[in-house]
PDB file of C-alpha atoms and ligand atoms in Angstrom:
ATOM      1  CA  MET A 296      31.135  17.814  -4.558  1.00 46.00           C
ATOM      2  CA  GLY A 297      30.984  18.103  -8.042  1.00 48.00           C
ATOM      3  CA  ALA A 298      29.969  14.173  -8.653  1.00 49.00           C
ATOM      4  CA  SER A 299      26.985  14.387 -11.295  1.00 83.00           C
ATOM      5  CA  VAL A 300      26.011  10.477 -10.534  1.00 91.00           C
ATOM      6  CA  VAL A 301      24.337   9.425  -7.780  1.00 94.00           C
ATOM      7  CA  TYR A 302      24.421   5.940  -7.388  1.00 96.00           C
ATOM      8  CA  LEU A 303      20.347   4.405  -6.167  1.00 98.00           C
ATOM      9  CA  VAL A 304      20.411   0.794  -4.009  1.00 97.00           C
ATOM     10  CA  THR A 305      17.869  -1.152  -5.307  1.00 96.00           C
ATOM     11  CA  LYS A 306      16.500  -3.689  -7.191  1.00 94.00           C
ATOM     12  CA  ASN A 307      12.760  -1.471  -7.598  1.00 95.00           C
ATOM     13  CA  ALA A 308      13.389  -0.382 -11.268  1.00 95.00           C
ATOM     14  CA  GLY A 309       9.832   1.464 -11.249  1.00 95.00           C
ATOM     15  CA  LYS A 310      12.228   2.576  -8.324  1.00 96.00           C
ATOM     16  CA  VAL A 311      14.842   3.574 -10.474  1.00 97.00           C
ATOM     17  CA  ARG A 312      12.809   4.981 -13.168  1.00 97.00           C
ATOM     18  CA  GLU A 313      11.296   7.406 -10.334  1.00 97.00           C
ATOM     19  CA  VAL A 314      14.112   8.666  -9.015  1.00 97.00           C
ATOM     20  CA  GLU A 315      15.819   9.098 -12.676  1.00 97.00           C
ATOM     21  CA  ALA A 316      12.829  11.043 -14.064  1.00 96.00           C
ATOM     22  CA  VAL A 317      13.332  14.215 -10.765  1.00 95.00           C
ATOM     23  CA  LEU A 318      17.330  13.487 -10.186  1.00 94.00           C
ATOM     24  CA  ASN A 319      18.295  14.133 -14.313  1.00 93.00           C
ATOM     25  CA  LYS A 320      15.849  17.861 -14.019  1.00 91.00           C
ATOM     26  CA  TYR A 321      19.049  18.369 -11.918  1.00 88.00           C
ATOM     27  CA  GLY A 322      21.398  17.587 -13.916  1.00 85.00           C
ATOM     28  CA  PHE A 323      22.359  14.372 -12.182  1.00 89.00           C
ATOM     29  CA  SER A 324      22.501  10.760 -13.510  1.00 92.00           C
ATOM     30  CA  VAL A 325      21.481   7.974 -11.614  1.00 95.00           C
ATOM     31  CA  SER A 326      23.544   5.070 -11.481  1.00 97.00           C
ATOM     32  CA  PRO A 327      21.608   1.379 -10.416  1.00 97.00           C
ATOM     33  CA  ILE A 328      23.767  -0.512  -8.244  1.00 96.00           C
ATOM     34  CA  GLU A 329      22.529  -3.491  -6.373  1.00 90.00           C
ATOM     35  CA  ALA A 330      24.483  -4.832  -3.339  1.00 91.00           C
ATOM     36  CA  ARG A 331      23.320  -6.881   0.388  1.00 89.00           C
ATOM     37  CA  LYS A 332      21.284  -4.525   2.356  1.00 88.00           C
ATOM     38  CA  GLU A 333      21.043  -4.802   5.751  1.00 85.00           C
ATOM     39  CA  GLU A 334      16.894  -5.410   6.628  1.00 86.00           C
ATOM     40  CA  LEU A 335      15.953  -3.375  10.236  1.00 90.00           C
ATOM     41  CA  GLN A 336      12.669  -4.286  11.629  1.00 88.00           C
ATOM     42  CA  SER A 337      11.158  -0.898  12.294  1.00 90.00           C
ATOM     43  CA  ASP A 338       7.933   0.560  11.970  1.00 90.00           C
ATOM     44  CA  LEU A 339       9.629   3.999  10.834  1.00 95.00           C
ATOM     45  CA  LEU A 340      11.248   3.777   7.040  1.00 97.00           C
ATOM     46  CA  GLU A 341      12.784   6.318   8.224  1.00 97.00           C
ATOM     47  CA  HIS A 342      15.035   3.899  10.653  1.00 97.00           C
ATOM     48  CA  VAL A 343      15.016   0.938   8.158  1.00 96.00           C
ATOM     49  CA  ALA A 344      16.721   3.399   5.294  1.00 97.00           C
ATOM     50  CA  LYS A 345      19.250   4.968   7.035  1.00 97.00           C
ATOM     51  CA  TYR A 346      20.466   1.663   8.527  1.00 97.00           C
ATOM     52  CA  ALA A 347      20.177   0.039   4.797  1.00 97.00           C
ATOM     53  CA  ALA A 348      22.646   3.031   4.161  1.00 97.00           C
ATOM     54  CA  GLU A 349      25.611   2.763   6.546  1.00 97.00           C
ATOM     55  CA  GLN A 350      25.569  -0.943   6.610  1.00 96.00           C
ATOM     56  CA  LEU A 351      26.901   0.488   2.899  1.00 97.00           C
ATOM     57  CA  ILE A 352      29.846   3.228   4.226  1.00 97.00           C
ATOM     58  CA  GLY A 353      33.183   2.885   2.434  1.00 95.00           C
ATOM     59  CA  LYS A 354      31.553  -0.820   0.600  1.00 95.00           C
ATOM     60  CA  ILE A 355      30.853   1.096  -2.900  1.00 96.00           C
ATOM     61  CA  PRO A 356      30.354   4.564  -4.917  1.00 95.00           C
ATOM     62  CA  GLU A 357      29.008   7.411  -3.040  1.00 94.00           C
ATOM     63  CA  PRO A 358      27.087   9.549  -3.298  1.00 93.00           C
ATOM     64  CA  PHE A 359      24.318   6.556  -2.333  1.00 96.00           C
ATOM     65  CA  ILE A 360      20.828   6.615  -1.688  1.00 97.00           C
ATOM     66  CA  VAL A 361      18.993   3.942   0.156  1.00 97.00           C
ATOM     67  CA  GLU A 362      15.025   4.276  -0.268  1.00 97.00           C
ATOM     68  CA  ASP A 363      12.037   2.812   1.761  1.00 97.00           C
ATOM     69  CA  SER A 364       8.748   2.620   0.749  1.00 98.00           C
ATOM     70  CA  GLY A 365       5.356   1.847   1.820  1.00 97.00           C
ATOM     71  CA  LEU A 366       2.164   2.030   1.199  1.00 98.00           C
ATOM     72  CA  PHE A 367       0.108   2.412   5.159  1.00 98.00           C
ATOM     73  CA  ILE A 368      -3.714   2.469   5.439  1.00 98.00           C
ATOM     74  CA  ASN A 369      -6.247   4.514   7.359  1.00 98.00           C
ATOM     75  CA  ILE A 370      -8.836   1.351   8.671  1.00 97.00           C
ATOM     76  CA  LEU A 371      -6.099  -1.290   8.911  1.00 97.00           C
ATOM     77  CA  ASN A 372      -3.799   0.794  11.316  1.00 97.00           C
ATOM     78  CA  GLY A 373      -1.254   1.734   9.246  1.00 97.00           C
ATOM     79  CA  PHE A 374      -0.742  -1.922   6.940  1.00 97.00           C
ATOM     80  CA  PRO A 375       1.534  -2.808   5.144  1.00 98.00           C
ATOM     81  CA  GLY A 376       3.472  -0.096   5.788  1.00 97.00           C
ATOM     82  CA  PRO A 377       7.200  -1.224   6.732  1.00 95.00           C
ATOM     83  CA  TYR A 378       5.895  -4.768   5.274  1.00 95.00           C
ATOM     84  CA  SER A 379       4.426  -3.430   1.801  1.00 97.00           C
ATOM     85  CA  ALA A 380       7.423  -5.503  -0.337  1.00 96.00           C
ATOM     86  CA  TYR A 381       6.272  -8.919   1.388  1.00 96.00           C
ATOM     87  CA  VAL A 382       2.595  -7.663   1.307  1.00 98.00           C
ATOM     88  CA  TYR A 383       2.745  -6.570  -2.533  1.00 98.00           C
ATOM     89  CA  LYS A 384       4.856 -10.261  -2.750  1.00 97.00           C
ATOM     90  CA  THR A 385       2.343 -12.024  -1.106  1.00 98.00           C
ATOM     91  CA  ILE A 386      -1.012 -11.076  -1.317  1.00 98.00           C
ATOM     92  CA  GLY A 387      -0.586  -7.844  -4.122  1.00 98.00           C
ATOM     93  CA  THR A 388      -3.307  -5.599  -5.602  1.00 98.00           C
ATOM     94  CA  TRP A 389      -5.789  -8.169  -5.340  1.00 98.00           C
ATOM     95  CA  GLY A 390      -5.090  -8.613  -1.655  1.00 98.00           C
ATOM     96  CA  ILE A 391      -5.360  -5.211  -0.912  1.00 98.00           C
ATOM     97  CA  LEU A 392      -8.797  -4.309  -2.292  1.00 98.00           C
ATOM     98  CA  LYS A 393     -10.353  -7.482  -0.893  1.00 98.00           C
ATOM     99  CA  LEU A 394      -9.087  -6.672   2.619  1.00 97.00           C
ATOM    100  CA  MET A 395     -10.545  -3.382   2.059  1.00 97.00           C
ATOM    101  CA  GLU A 396     -14.041  -4.501   0.394  1.00 97.00           C
ATOM    102  CA  GLY A 397     -16.676  -2.820   2.007  1.00 95.00           C
ATOM    103  CA  ALA A 398     -14.904  -0.136   3.930  1.00 96.00           C
ATOM    104  CA  VAL A 399     -16.013   2.771   3.872  1.00 95.00           C
ATOM    105  CA  ASP A 400     -12.784   4.935   5.053  1.00 97.00           C
ATOM    106  CA  ARG A 401     -10.377   4.699   2.314  1.00 98.00           C
ATOM    107  CA  GLY A 402      -7.791   7.129   3.099  1.00 98.00           C
ATOM    108  CA  ALA A 403      -4.827   6.146   2.655  1.00 98.00           C
ATOM    109  CA  LYS A 404      -0.934   7.538   2.347  1.00 98.00           C
ATOM    110  CA  PHE A 405       2.458   6.779   0.494  1.00 98.00           C
ATOM    111  CA  VAL A 406       5.312   7.282   2.410  1.00 98.00           C
ATOM    112  CA  CYS A 407       9.113   7.379   1.367  1.00 98.00           C
ATOM    113  CA  ALA A 408      12.049   7.755   2.935  1.00 98.00           C
ATOM    114  CA  VAL A 409      15.231   8.421   1.333  1.00 98.00           C
ATOM    115  CA  ALA A 410      18.846   7.799   3.193  1.00 98.00           C
ATOM    116  CA  LEU A 411      21.675   9.660   1.148  1.00 97.00           C
ATOM    117  CA  CYS A 412      25.079   9.225   2.027  1.00 96.00           C
ATOM    118  CA  LEU A 413      28.051  11.011   1.246  1.00 93.00           C
ATOM    119  CA  ASN A 414      30.910  11.907   3.011  1.00 91.00           C
ATOM    120  CA  GLY A 415      30.370   8.985   4.523  1.00 94.00           C
ATOM    121  CA  ARG A 416      27.309  10.399   6.732  1.00 95.00           C
ATOM    122  CA  VAL A 417      23.779   9.713   6.258  1.00 97.00           C
ATOM    123  CA  HIS A 418      20.725  11.412   5.486  1.00 97.00           C
ATOM    124  CA  VAL A 419      17.060  11.312   6.371  1.00 98.00           C
ATOM    125  CA  PHE A 420      14.484  12.913   4.021  1.00 98.00           C
ATOM    126  CA  ARG A 421      10.591  11.902   3.937  1.00 98.00           C
ATOM    127  CA  GLY A 422       8.045  12.363   1.275  1.00 98.00           C
ATOM    128  CA  GLU A 423       4.533  12.046   1.328  1.00 98.00           C
ATOM    129  CA  VAL A 424       0.813  11.505  -0.449  1.00 98.00           C
ATOM    130  CA  GLU A 425      -2.330  11.331   0.797  1.00 98.00           C
ATOM    131  CA  GLY A 426      -4.891  10.168  -1.088  1.00 98.00           C
ATOM    132  CA  GLU A 427      -7.275   6.778  -1.177  1.00 98.00           C
ATOM    133  CA  ILE A 428      -7.612   3.411  -2.086  1.00 98.00           C
ATOM    134  CA  SER A 429      -9.880   2.441  -5.568  1.00 98.00           C
ATOM    135  CA  ILE A 430     -12.657   0.217  -5.331  1.00 97.00           C
ATOM    136  CA  ARG A 431     -10.901  -1.599  -8.519  1.00 97.00           C
ATOM    137  CA  ALA A 432      -7.264  -1.323  -9.779  1.00 98.00           C
ATOM    138  CA  ARG A 433      -7.169   0.709 -12.850  1.00 98.00           C
ATOM    139  CA  GLY A 434      -4.118   1.473 -15.115  1.00 98.00           C
ATOM    140  CA  ASP A 435      -1.152  -0.285 -15.710  1.00 96.00           C
ATOM    141  CA  ALA A 436       2.053   2.178 -15.586  1.00 97.00           C
ATOM    142  CA  GLY A 437       4.159   2.339 -12.300  1.00 96.00           C
ATOM    143  CA  PHE A 438       4.508  -0.229 -10.021  1.00 97.00           C
ATOM    144  CA  GLY A 439       3.622  -1.950  -7.212  1.00 98.00           C
ATOM    145  CA  PHE A 440       0.795  -0.512  -5.047  1.00 98.00           C
ATOM    146  CA  ASP A 441       0.005   2.219  -7.934  1.00 98.00           C
ATOM    147  CA  PRO A 442      -3.152   0.956  -9.867  1.00 98.00           C
ATOM    148  CA  ILE A 443      -4.913   1.433  -6.313  1.00 98.00           C
ATOM    149  CA  PHE A 444      -4.379   3.885  -4.847  1.00 98.00           C
ATOM    150  CA  VAL A 445      -5.837   7.915  -5.980  1.00 98.00           C
ATOM    151  CA  PRO A 446      -3.521  10.751  -4.895  1.00 98.00           C
ATOM    152  CA  PHE A 447      -6.662  13.920  -3.192  1.00 98.00           C
ATOM    153  CA  GLY A 448      -7.211  16.015  -5.929  1.00 97.00           C
ATOM    154  CA  TYR A 449      -7.663  13.424  -8.004  1.00 98.00           C
ATOM    155  CA  SER A 450      -9.740  10.700 -10.060  1.00 97.00           C
ATOM    156  CA  LYS A 451      -6.453   8.564 -11.475  1.00 98.00           C
ATOM    157  CA  THR A 452      -4.746   6.150 -10.104  1.00 98.00           C
ATOM    158  CA  PHE A 453      -0.753   6.686  -9.956  1.00 98.00           C
ATOM    159  CA  ALA A 454      -0.961   3.459 -12.797  1.00 98.00           C
ATOM    160  CA  GLU A 455      -3.091   6.195 -14.688  1.00 98.00           C
ATOM    161  CA  MET A 456      -0.804   8.470 -14.510  1.00 98.00           C
ATOM    162  CA  SER A 457       2.317   9.175 -16.435  1.00 97.00           C
ATOM    163  CA  ILE A 458       5.919   9.084 -14.925  1.00 97.00           C
ATOM    164  CA  GLU A 459       5.997  13.253 -14.972  1.00 96.00           C
ATOM    165  CA  GLU A 460       2.610  13.250 -13.679  1.00 97.00           C
ATOM    166  CA  LYS A 461       2.990  10.744 -10.635  1.00 98.00           C
ATOM    167  CA  CYS A 462       6.338  12.706  -9.839  1.00 96.00           C
ATOM    168  CA  MET A 463       4.447  16.130  -9.475  1.00 95.00           C
ATOM    169  CA  ILE A 464       3.466  14.896  -6.757  1.00 97.00           C
ATOM    170  CA  SER A 465       4.657  11.684  -5.452  1.00 98.00           C
ATOM    171  CA  HIS A 466       5.744  10.486  -1.973  1.00 98.00           C
ATOM    172  CA  ARG A 467       9.141   9.813  -3.207  1.00 98.00           C
ATOM    173  CA  ALA A 468       9.573  13.286  -5.985  1.00 98.00           C
ATOM    174  CA  LYS A 469       8.499  14.949  -2.174  1.00 98.00           C
ATOM    175  CA  ALA A 470      11.749  13.531  -0.238  1.00 98.00           C
ATOM    176  CA  LEU A 471      13.891  13.606  -3.043  1.00 98.00           C
ATOM    177  CA  GLN A 472      12.887  17.738  -3.285  1.00 97.00           C
ATOM    178  CA  LEU A 473      13.936  17.781  -0.333  1.00 97.00           C
ATOM    179  CA  MET A 474      17.508  15.594  -0.858  1.00 96.00           C
ATOM    180  CA  VAL A 475      18.672  17.967  -3.801  1.00 93.00           C
ATOM    181  CA  ASN A 476      18.043  21.440  -1.532  1.00 92.00           C
ATOM    182  CA  TYR A 477      19.918  20.083   0.866  1.00 90.00           C
ATOM    183  CA  LEU A 478      22.488  19.619  -1.494  1.00 84.00           C
ATOM    184  CA  ILE A 479      22.123  23.186  -2.849  1.00 80.00           C
ATOM    185  CA  GLN A 480      21.994  24.949   0.818  1.00 81.00           C
ATOM    186  CA  VAL A 481      25.107  22.339   2.653  1.00 71.00           C
ATOM    187  CA  TYR A 482      26.830  21.799  -0.338  1.00 64.00           C
ATOM    188  CA  GLY A 483      26.335  24.712  -2.597  1.00 69.00           C
ATOM    189  CA  VAL A 484      26.361  21.899  -5.467  1.00 55.00           C
ATOM    190  CA  LYS A 485      27.353  23.715  -8.559  1.00 53.00           C
ATOM    191  CA  ASN A 486      25.233  21.388 -11.213  1.00 50.00           C
ATOM    192  CA  VAL A 487      21.839  21.738  -9.719  1.00 48.00           C
TER     193      VAL A 487
HETATM  194  P1  ITT B 617      14.797  -2.086  -2.984  1.00 62.48           P
HETATM  195  O1  ITT B 617      14.472  -2.423  -1.823  1.00 62.48           O
HETATM  196  O2  ITT B 617      15.113  -3.136  -3.739  1.00 62.48           O
HETATM  197  O3  ITT B 617      14.232  -0.720  -3.800  1.00 62.48           O
HETATM  198  P2  ITT B 617      11.250  -3.120  -2.477  1.00 62.48           P
HETATM  199  O4  ITT B 617      10.703  -2.973  -3.563  1.00 62.48           O
HETATM  200  O5  ITT B 617      12.327  -4.075  -1.832  1.00 62.48           O
HETATM  201  O6  ITT B 617      12.803  -2.693  -3.869  1.00 62.48           O
HETATM  202  P3  ITT B 617      10.837  -1.134  -0.282  1.00 62.48           P
HETATM  203  O7  ITT B 617      11.209  -2.636   0.676  1.00 62.48           O
HETATM  204  O8  ITT B 617      10.975   0.233  -0.130  1.00 62.48           O
HETATM  205  O9  ITT B 617      10.775  -1.850  -2.217  1.00 62.48           O
HETATM  206  O10 ITT B 617       9.286  -1.405  -0.312  1.00 62.48           O
HETATM  207  C1  ITT B 617       8.310  -0.661  -0.796  1.00 62.48           C
HETATM  208  C2  ITT B 617       7.010  -1.684  -1.293  1.00 62.48           C
HETATM  209  O11 ITT B 617       5.884  -0.531  -1.500  1.00 62.48           O
HETATM  210  C3  ITT B 617       6.646  -1.594  -3.095  1.00 62.48           C
HETATM  211  O12 ITT B 617       7.621  -3.025  -3.380  1.00 62.48           O
HETATM  212  C4  ITT B 617       6.372  -1.484  -3.458  1.00 62.48           C
HETATM  213  O13 ITT B 617       4.945  -2.416  -3.348  1.00 62.48           O
HETATM  214  C5  ITT B 617       4.898  -0.594  -2.475  1.00 62.48           C
HETATM  215  N1  ITT B 617       5.894   0.571  -3.144  1.00 62.48           N
HETATM  216  C6  ITT B 617       6.395   1.690  -2.343  1.00 62.48           C
HETATM  217  N2  ITT B 617       6.796   2.735  -3.409  1.00 62.48           N
HETATM  218  C7  ITT B 617       5.648   2.867  -4.269  1.00 62.48           C
HETATM  219  C8  ITT B 617       5.572   3.170  -5.436  1.00 62.48           C
HETATM  220  O14 ITT B 617       5.154   4.576  -5.378  1.00 62.48           O
HETATM  221  N3  ITT B 617       4.233   3.038  -6.478  1.00 62.48           N
HETATM  222  C9  ITT B 617       3.221   1.839  -5.799  1.00 62.48           C
HETATM  223  N4  ITT B 617       4.031   0.431  -5.145  1.00 62.48           N
HETATM  224  C10 ITT B 617       4.804   2.002  -4.100  1.00 62.48           C
END
């Protein structure tokens, strides 16, 4: 392939920083690109990311990534899930804490689907991290729901971690790691 630039279709600066933190380690630079994404209504993030990527084939340079992610809360039957961006914009972390008031089961997970488009074909990789919704918001690093999510095995929220720490365990880092493994296996990418 020989390309060391990966284009990332997003308007979320937090995602850009994290994708860079992971892919830079493997010799890739990340170039954010703003393009209109077609949003498929689906409960499955993989379908949403794949559909959006397929609609962009031939319109933007390759290889490119479309990433769709969300927070799934057990006691709320997976809400906000695929609607996380909208819920964050409307009720935010405060609203989620309010919905969770008095809840004993605070289990939740972040899920990420990365759709990679290479040579006109789309491949999807999924990553998850399990954890809990905290009682109150803590920390100001990261983005989105980071101040209210405590990954299992840790006492800090994602927003209390450095980007390096978050990217050792995050849903996004796991999906990206699978993508890098795929590039190594199938394409024998030299700079990996
Ligand atoms: P693009 O579509 O432009 O990439 P977006 O923010 O709209 O940006 P999504 O549709 O994938 O992206 O929405 C995911 C939302 O889920 C995001 O806005 C956050 O509120 C939340 N989210 C996803 N990953 C997160 C993370 O690592 N930390 C905190 N919140 C996260």
